[in-house]
Tab-separated table of C-alpha atoms in Angstrom:
chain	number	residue	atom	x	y	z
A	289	UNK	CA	0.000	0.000	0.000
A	290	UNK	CA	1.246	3.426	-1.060
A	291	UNK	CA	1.953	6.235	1.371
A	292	UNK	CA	-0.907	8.008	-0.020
A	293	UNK	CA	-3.184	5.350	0.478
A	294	UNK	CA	-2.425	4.805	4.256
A	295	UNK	CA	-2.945	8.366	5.029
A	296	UNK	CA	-6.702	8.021	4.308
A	297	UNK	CA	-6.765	3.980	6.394
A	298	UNK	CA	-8.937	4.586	9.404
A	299	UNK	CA	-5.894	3.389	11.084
A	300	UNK	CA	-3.863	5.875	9.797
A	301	UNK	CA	-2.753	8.782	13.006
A	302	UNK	CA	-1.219	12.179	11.906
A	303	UNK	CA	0.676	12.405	14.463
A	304	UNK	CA	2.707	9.087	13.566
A	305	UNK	CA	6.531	9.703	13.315
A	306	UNK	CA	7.072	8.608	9.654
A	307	UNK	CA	10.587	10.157	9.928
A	308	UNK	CA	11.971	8.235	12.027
A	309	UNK	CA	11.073	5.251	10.096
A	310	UNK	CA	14.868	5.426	7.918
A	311	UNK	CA	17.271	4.350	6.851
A	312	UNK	CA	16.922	7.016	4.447
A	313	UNK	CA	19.221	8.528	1.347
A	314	UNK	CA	21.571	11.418	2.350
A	315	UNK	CA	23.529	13.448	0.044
A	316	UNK	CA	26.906	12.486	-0.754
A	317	UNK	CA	29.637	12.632	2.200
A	318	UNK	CA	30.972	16.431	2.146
A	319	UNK	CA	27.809	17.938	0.258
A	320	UNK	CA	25.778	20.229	1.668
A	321	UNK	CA	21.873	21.466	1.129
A	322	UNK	CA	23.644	24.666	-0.353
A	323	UNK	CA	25.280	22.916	-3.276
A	324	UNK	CA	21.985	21.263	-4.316
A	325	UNK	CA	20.675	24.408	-4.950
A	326	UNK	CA	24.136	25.060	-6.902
A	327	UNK	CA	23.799	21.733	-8.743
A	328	UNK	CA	20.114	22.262	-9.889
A	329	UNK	CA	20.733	26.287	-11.330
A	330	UNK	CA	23.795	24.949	-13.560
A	331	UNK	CA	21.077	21.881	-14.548
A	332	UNK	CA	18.405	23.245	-15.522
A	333	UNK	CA	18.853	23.358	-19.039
A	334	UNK	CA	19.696	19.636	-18.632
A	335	UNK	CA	17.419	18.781	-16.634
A	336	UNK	CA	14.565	20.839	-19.186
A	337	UNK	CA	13.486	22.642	-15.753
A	338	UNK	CA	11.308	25.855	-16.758
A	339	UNK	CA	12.849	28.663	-14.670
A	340	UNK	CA	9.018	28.432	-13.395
A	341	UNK	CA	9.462	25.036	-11.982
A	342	UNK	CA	13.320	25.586	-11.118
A	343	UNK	CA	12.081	28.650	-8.782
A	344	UNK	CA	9.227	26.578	-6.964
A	345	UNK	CA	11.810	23.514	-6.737
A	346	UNK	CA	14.748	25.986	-5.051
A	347	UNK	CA	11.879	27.866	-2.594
A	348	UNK	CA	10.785	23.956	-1.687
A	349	UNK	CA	14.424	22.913	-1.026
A	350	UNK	CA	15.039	26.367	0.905
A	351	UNK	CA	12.257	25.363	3.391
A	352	UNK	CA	13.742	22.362	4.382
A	353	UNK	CA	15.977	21.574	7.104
A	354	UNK	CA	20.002	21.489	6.013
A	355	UNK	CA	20.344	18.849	8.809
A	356	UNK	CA	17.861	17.187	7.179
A	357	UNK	CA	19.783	16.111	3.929
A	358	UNK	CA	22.779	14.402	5.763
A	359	UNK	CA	21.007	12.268	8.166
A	360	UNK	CA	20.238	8.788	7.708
A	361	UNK	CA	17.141	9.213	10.502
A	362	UNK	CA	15.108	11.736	8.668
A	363	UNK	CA	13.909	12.882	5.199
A	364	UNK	CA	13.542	16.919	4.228
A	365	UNK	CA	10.182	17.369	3.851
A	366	UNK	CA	8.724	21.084	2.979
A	367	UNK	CA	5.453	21.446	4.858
A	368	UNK	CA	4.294	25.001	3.927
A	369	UNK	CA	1.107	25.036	1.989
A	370	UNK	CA	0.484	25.662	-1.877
A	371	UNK	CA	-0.603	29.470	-0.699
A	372	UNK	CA	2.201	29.937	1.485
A	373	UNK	CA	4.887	29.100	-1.322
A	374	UNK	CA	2.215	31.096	-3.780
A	375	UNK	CA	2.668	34.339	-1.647
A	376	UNK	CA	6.483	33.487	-1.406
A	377	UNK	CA	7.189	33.193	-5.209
A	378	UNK	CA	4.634	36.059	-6.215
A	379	UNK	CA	2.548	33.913	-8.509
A	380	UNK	CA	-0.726	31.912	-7.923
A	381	UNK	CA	-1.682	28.666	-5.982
A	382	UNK	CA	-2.675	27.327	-9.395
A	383	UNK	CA	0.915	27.815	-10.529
A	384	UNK	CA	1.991	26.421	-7.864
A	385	UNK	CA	0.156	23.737	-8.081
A	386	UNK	CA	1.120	22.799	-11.662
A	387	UNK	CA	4.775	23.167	-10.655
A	388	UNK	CA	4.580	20.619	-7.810
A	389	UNK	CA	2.924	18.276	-10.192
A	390	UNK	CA	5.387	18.813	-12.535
A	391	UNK	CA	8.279	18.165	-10.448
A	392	UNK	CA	6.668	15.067	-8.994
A	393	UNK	CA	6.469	13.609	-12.528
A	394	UNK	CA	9.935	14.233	-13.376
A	395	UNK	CA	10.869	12.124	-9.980
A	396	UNK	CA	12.513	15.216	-8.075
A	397	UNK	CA	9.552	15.511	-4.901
A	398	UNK	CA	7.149	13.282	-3.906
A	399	UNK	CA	3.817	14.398	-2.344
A	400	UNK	CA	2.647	13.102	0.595
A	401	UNK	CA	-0.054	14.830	2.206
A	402	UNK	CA	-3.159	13.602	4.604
A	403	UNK	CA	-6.482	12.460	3.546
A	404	UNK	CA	-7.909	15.861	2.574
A	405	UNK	CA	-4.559	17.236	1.095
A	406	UNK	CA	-3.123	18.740	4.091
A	407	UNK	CA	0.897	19.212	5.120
A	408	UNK	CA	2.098	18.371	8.424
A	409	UNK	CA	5.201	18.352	10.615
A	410	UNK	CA	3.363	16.022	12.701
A	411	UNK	CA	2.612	13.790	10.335
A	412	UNK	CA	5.798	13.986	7.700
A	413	UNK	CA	3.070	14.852	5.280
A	414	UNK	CA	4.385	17.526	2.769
A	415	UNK	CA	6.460	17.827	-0.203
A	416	UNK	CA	9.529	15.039	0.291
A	417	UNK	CA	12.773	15.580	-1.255
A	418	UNK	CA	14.047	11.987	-1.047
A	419	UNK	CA	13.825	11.269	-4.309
A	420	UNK	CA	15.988	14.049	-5.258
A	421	UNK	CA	18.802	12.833	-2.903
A	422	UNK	CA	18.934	9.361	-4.587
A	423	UNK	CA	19.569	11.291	-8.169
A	424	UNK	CA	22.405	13.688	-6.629
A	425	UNK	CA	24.703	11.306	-7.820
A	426	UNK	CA	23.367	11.045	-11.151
A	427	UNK	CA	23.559	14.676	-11.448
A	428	UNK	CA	26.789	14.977	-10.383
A	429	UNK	CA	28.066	12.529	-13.644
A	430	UNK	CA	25.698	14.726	-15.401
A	431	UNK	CA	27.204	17.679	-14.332
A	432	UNK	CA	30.776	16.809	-14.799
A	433	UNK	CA	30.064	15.332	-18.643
A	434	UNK	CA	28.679	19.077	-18.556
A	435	UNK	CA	31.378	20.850	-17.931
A	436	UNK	CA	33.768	18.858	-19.630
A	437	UNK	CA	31.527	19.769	-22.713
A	438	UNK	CA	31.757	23.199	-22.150
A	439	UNK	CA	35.343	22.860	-21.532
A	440	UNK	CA	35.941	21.323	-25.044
A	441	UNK	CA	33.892	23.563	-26.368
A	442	UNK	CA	35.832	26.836	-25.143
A	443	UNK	CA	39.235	25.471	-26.345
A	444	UNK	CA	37.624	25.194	-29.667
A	445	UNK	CA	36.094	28.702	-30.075
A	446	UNK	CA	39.605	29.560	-28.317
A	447	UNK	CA	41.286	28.020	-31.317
A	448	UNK	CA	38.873	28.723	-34.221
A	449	UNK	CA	39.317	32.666	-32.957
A	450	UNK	CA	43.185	32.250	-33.598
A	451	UNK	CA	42.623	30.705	-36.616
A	452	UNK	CA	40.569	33.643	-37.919
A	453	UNK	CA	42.828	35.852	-37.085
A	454	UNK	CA	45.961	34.035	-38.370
A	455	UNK	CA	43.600	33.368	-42.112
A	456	UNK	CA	42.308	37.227	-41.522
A	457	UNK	CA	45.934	38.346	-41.372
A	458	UNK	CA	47.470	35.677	-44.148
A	459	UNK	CA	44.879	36.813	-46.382
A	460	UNK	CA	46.107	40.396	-46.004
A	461	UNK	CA	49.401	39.799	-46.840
A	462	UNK	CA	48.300	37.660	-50.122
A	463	UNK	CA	46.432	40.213	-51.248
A	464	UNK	CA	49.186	42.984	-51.208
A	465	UNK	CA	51.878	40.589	-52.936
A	466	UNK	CA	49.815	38.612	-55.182
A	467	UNK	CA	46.465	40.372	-55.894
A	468	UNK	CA	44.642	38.525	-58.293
A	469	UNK	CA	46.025	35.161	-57.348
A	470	UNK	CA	43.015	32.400	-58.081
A	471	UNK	CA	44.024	30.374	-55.169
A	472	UNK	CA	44.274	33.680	-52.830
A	473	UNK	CA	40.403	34.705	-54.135
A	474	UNK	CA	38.992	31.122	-53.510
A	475	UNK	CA	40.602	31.059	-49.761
A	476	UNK	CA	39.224	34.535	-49.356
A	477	UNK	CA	35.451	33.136	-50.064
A	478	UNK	CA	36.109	30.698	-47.976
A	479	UNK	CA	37.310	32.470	-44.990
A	480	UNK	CA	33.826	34.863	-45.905
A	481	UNK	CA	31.670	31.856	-45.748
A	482	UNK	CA	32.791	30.644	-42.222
A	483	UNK	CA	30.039	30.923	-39.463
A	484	UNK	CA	29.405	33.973	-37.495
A	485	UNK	CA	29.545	33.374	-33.584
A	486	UNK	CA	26.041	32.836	-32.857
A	487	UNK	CA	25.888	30.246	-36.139
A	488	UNK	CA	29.011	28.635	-33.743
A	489	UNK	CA	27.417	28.722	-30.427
A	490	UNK	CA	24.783	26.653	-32.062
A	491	UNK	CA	26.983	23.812	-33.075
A	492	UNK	CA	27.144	20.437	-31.898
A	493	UNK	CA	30.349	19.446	-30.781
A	494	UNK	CA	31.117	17.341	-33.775
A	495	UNK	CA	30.298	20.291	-36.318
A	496	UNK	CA	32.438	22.843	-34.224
A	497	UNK	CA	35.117	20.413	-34.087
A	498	UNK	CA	35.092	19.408	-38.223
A	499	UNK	CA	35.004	23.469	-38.877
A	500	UNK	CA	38.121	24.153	-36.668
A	501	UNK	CA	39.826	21.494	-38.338
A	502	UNK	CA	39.095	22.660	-41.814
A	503	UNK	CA	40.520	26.578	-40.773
A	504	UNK	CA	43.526	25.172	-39.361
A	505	UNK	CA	43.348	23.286	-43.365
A	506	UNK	CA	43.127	26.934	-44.660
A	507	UNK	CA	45.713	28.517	-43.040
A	508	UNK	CA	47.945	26.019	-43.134
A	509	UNK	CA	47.224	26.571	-47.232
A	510	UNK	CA	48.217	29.787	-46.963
A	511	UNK	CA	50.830	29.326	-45.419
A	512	UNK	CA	52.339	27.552	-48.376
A	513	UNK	CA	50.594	30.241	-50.888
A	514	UNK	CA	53.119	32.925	-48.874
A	515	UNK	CA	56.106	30.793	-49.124
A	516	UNK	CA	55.456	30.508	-52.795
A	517	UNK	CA	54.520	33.835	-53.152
A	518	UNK	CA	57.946	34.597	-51.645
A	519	UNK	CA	59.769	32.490	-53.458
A	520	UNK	CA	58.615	33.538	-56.870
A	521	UNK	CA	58.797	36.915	-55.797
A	522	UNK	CA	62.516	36.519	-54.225
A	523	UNK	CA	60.984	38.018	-50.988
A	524	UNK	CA	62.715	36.702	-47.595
A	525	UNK	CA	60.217	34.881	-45.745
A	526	UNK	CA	59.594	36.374	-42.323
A	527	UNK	CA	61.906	34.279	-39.764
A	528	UNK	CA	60.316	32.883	-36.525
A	529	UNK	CA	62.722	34.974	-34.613
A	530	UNK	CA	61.503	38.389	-35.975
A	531	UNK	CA	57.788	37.197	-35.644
A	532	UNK	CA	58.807	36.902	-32.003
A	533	UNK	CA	60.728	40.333	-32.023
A	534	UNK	CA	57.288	42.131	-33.016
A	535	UNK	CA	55.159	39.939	-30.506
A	536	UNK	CA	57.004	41.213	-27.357
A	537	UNK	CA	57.297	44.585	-28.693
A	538	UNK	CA	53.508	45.295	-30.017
A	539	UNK	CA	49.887	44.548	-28.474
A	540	UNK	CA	47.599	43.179	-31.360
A	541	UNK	CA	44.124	44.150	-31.527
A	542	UNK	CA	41.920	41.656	-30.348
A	543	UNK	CA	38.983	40.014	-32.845
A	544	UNK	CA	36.365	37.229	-32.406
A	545	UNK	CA	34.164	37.543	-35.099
A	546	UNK	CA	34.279	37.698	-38.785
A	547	UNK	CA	31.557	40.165	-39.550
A	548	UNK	CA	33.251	43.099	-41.328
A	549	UNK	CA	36.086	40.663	-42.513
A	550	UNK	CA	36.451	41.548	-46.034
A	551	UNK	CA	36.548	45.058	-45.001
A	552	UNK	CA	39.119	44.224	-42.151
A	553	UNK	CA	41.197	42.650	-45.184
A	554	UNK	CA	40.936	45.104	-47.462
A	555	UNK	CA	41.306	48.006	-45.058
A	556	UNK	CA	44.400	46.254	-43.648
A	557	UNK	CA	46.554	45.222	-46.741
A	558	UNK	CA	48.612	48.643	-47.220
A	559	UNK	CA	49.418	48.490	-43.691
A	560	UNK	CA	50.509	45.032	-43.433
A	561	UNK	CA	52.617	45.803	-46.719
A	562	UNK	CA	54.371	48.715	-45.072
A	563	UNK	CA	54.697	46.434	-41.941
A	564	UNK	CA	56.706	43.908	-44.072
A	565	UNK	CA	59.234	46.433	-45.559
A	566	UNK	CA	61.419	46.624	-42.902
A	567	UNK	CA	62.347	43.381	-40.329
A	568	UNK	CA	62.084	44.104	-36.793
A	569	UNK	CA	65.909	45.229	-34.689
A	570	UNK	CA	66.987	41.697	-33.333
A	571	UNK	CA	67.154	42.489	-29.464
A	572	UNK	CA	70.048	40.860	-27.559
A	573	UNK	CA	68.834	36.908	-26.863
A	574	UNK	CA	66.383	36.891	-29.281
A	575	UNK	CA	68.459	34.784	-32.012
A	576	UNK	CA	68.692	31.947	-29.183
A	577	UNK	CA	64.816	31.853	-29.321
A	578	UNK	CA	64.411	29.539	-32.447
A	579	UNK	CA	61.307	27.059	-33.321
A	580	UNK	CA	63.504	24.537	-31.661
A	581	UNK	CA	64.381	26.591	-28.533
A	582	UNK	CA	60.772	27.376	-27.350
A	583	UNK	CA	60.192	23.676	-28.124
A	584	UNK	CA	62.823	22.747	-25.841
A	585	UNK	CA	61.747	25.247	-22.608
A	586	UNK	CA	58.074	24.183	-23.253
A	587	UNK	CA	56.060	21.615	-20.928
A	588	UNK	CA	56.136	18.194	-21.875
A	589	UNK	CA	52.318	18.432	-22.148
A	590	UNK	CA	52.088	21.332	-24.371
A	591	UNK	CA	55.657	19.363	-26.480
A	592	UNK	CA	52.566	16.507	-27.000
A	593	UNK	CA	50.269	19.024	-28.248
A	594	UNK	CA	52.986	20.592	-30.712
A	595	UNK	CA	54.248	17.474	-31.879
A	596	UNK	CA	50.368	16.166	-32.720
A	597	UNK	CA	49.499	19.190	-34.757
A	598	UNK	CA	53.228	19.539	-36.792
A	599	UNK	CA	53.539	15.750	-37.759
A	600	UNK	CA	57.414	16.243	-38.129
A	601	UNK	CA	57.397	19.502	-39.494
A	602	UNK	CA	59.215	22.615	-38.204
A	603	UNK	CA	56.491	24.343	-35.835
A	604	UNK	CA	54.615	28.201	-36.999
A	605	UNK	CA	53.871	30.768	-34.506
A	606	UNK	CA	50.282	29.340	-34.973
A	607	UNK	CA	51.397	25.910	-34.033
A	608	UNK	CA	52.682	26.923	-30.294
A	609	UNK	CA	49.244	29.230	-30.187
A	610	UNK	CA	47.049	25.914	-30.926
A	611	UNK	CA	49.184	23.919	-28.677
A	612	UNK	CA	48.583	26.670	-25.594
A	613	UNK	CA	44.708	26.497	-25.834
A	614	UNK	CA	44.581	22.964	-25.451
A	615	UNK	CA	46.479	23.381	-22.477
A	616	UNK	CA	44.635	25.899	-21.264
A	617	UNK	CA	42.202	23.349	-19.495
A	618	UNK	CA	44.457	21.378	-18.154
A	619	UNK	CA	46.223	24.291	-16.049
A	620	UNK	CA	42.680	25.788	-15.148
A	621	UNK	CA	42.869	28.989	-16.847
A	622	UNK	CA	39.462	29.880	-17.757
A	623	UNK	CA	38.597	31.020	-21.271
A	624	UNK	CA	37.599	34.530	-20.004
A	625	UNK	CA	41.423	34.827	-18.531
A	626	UNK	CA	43.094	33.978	-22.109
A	627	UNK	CA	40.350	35.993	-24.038
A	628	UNK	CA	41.634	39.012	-21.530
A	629	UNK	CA	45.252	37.982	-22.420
A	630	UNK	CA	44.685	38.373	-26.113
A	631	UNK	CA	42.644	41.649	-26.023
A	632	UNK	CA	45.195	42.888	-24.419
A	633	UNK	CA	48.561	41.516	-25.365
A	634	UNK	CA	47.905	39.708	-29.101
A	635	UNK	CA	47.957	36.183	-29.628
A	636	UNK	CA	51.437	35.534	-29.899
A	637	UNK	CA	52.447	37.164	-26.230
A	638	UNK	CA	49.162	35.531	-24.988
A	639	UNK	CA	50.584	32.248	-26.012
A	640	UNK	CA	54.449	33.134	-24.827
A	641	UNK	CA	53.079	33.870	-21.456
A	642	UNK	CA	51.017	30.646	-21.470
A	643	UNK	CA	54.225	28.750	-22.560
A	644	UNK	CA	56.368	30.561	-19.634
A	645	UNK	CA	53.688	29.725	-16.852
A	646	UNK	CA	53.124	26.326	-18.160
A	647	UNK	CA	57.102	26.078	-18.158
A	648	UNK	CA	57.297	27.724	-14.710
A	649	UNK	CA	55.020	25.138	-12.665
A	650	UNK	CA	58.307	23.099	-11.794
A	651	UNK	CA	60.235	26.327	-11.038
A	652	UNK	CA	62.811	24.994	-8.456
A	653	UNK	CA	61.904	28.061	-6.000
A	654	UNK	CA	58.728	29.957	-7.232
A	655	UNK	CA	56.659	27.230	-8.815
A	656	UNK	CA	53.699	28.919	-10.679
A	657	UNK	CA	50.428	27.211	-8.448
A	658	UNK	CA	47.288	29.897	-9.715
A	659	UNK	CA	48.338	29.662	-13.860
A	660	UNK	CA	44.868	31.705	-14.448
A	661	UNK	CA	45.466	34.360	-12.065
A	662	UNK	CA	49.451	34.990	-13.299
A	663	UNK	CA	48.256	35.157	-16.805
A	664	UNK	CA	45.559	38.284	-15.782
A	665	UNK	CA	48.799	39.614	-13.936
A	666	UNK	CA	50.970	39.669	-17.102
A	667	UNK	CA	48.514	40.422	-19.203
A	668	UNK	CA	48.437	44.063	-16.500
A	669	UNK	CA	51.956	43.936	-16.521
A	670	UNK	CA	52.058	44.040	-20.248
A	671	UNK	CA	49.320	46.631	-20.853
A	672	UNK	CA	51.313	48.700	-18.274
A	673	UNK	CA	54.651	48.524	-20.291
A	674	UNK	CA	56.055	46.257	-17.293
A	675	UNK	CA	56.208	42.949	-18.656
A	676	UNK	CA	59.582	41.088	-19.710
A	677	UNK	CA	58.579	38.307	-21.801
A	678	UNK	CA	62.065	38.193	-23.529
A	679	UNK	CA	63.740	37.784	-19.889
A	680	UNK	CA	61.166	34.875	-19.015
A	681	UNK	CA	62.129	33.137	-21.957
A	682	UNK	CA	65.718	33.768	-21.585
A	683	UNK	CA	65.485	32.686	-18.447
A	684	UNK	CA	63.967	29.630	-19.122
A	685	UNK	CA	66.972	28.610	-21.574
A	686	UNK	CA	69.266	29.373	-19.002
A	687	UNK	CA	67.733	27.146	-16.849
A	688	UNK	CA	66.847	24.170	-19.770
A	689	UNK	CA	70.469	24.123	-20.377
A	690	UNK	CA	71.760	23.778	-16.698
């Protein structure tokens, strides 16, 4: 016989201690009432709560005991009525009443309540969260296949916004010393036709991860359309070394999305010519910091990443940049921390300063232990003219070689 049921048997008292009737499910050992309420606002899309239903289900959880929730001996029951929680959550009883219902059917209460629909302390008759403690662990999984979703997800927008920039900025350049070029207009139509970021945001996983692979394709065709273009031209290809000179020297505007971007190219090509007329003054150090050399001084993590993505060929710029966002993750730097170290320092110092506190987390007597937190600090530093990348790398070779 259901609950339910016995409350209407003759035999049935109100006053009967039904709580004390356990053993019953408790929340996990360390969790608190507090984090349910966490756990359910970063599930309810998930879960497919309304915010209606999510807002009855928090005010029902808030009017239990915490105490409640970790003890084997009782249950958290809510007993206040349908017009109390009405008057609490400014809508009607009918509401009210449709959200309780609603939660009971996806398993999350249960509704136990005396003969003519009452709610008792005396009794245990009221709105029982039980059968949300026995799916706390459930949503827990849930949550943490969640969040490992979004983290995937990040480091791919992370990566497809260096990839625009890097196809952006290649496309420039092809246009100043080959206009014309067939091969230069078809990659340009391409880079047009990529989705904007709300057309990415909408993305399944799969699709964001097939369209960052095919515009690391198209840059990495560009990339051999320059060297050609340089070679036919008898143009010295940019070395690594000076691509580093101008990263340390010169914040890069940040960009994210690619809706003025044949303006952006067009608007940009006489500068970026006039940029490439003159190389960069080699500071003292800087020849020692070679493809090879920031290889060497880098993590063996991000070395994994960088070896993956160059398949035996000598690494770009791009290359370490890809490498860093994957590790990104892994160090706990959030994406808002490396989108703040772009805007304000360029992708190429964003990614030196990743490399250096990656590097760093093994430093024999300051060992970097809050990665996210230095990265904000050096992307201050920088904007405040007080940042030494060159000397962190430097240093780092120094201390490779010993």
């Amino acid at each position: 016989m259901s609950f339910s049921q016995a409350t209407t048997a003759s035999s049935y008292s109100p006053y009967a201690d039904v709580h004390a009737s356990g053993p019953h499910p408790v929340l996990p050992e360390g969790m608190q009432r507090s984090q349910v309420r966490d756990l359910l606002l970063e599930l309810r899309r998930a879960l497919k709560l309304s915010q209606a239903a999510l807002l009855t289900l928090l005010q029902i959880v808030e009017r239990t005991r915490p105490s409640d929730w970790t003890s084997p001996d009782v249950e958290p029951v809510c007993y206040a009525r349908q017009v109390r929680l009405a008057s609490e959550l400014g809508k009607s009883e009918r509401a009210v009443r449709y959200d309780e219902a609603r939660l009971e059917r996806m398993g999350l209460i249960e509704r136990r309540t005396l003969a003519n629909g009452a709610r008792t302390s005396h009794g245990g008759c009221g709105l029982v969260l039980s059968p949300l403690i026995e799916r706390i662990p459930a949503l827990l999984a849930l949550r943490d296949r969640q969040r490992a979703e979004w983290d995937a997800r990040a480091a791919l927008l992370a990566r497809r916004s260096a990839l625009y920039r890097a196809v952006r900025d290649a496309l420039m350049e092809v246009q100043t010393t080959q206009p014309g070029d067939p091969a230069a207009r078809e990659a340009t139509e391409t880079f047009l036709s990529w989705p904007v970021p709300a057309e990415l945001r909408a993305m399944s996983l799969d699709a964001l991860s097939d369209h960052v692979e095919k515009a690391g394709d198209l840059a990495d065709r560009l990339d051999e359309l320059l060297e050609s273009c340089r070679d036919s031209s008898g143009q010295t290809a940019t070395s690594f070394r000076s691509y580093i000179q101008t990263t340390i020297n010169t914040s890069f505007e940040f960009c994210n999305a690619p809706a003025n971007a044949a303006a952006d190219i067009e608007e940009n090509s006489a500068k970026n010519q006039a940029a490439h007329k003159h190389e960069p003054q080699v500071q003292p150090g800087l020849d020692r910091l070679t493809p090879q050399a920031l290889r060497a001084i880098a993590s063996d993590e991000l070395r994994l990443y960088l070896d993956y993505d160059t398949r035996n060929r000598d690494p770009r710029m791009r290359d370490f940049t890809l490498a860093a966002i994957r590790r990104l993750p892994e160090l706990g730097v959030s994406p808002s921390a490396w989108e703040e170290a772009v805007g304000t320092m360029g992708d190429e110092a964003a990614t030196l300063a990743v490399l250096v506190i990656d590097a760093n987390r093994d430093h024999p007597a300051a060992p970097v232990r809050r990665p996210g937190g230095l990265l904000r600090a050096m992307a201050r530093r920088h904007k405040a003219g007080e940042l030494n990348l060159l000397g962190s790398l430097i240093g780092l070779l120094e201390r490779k070689r010993e």
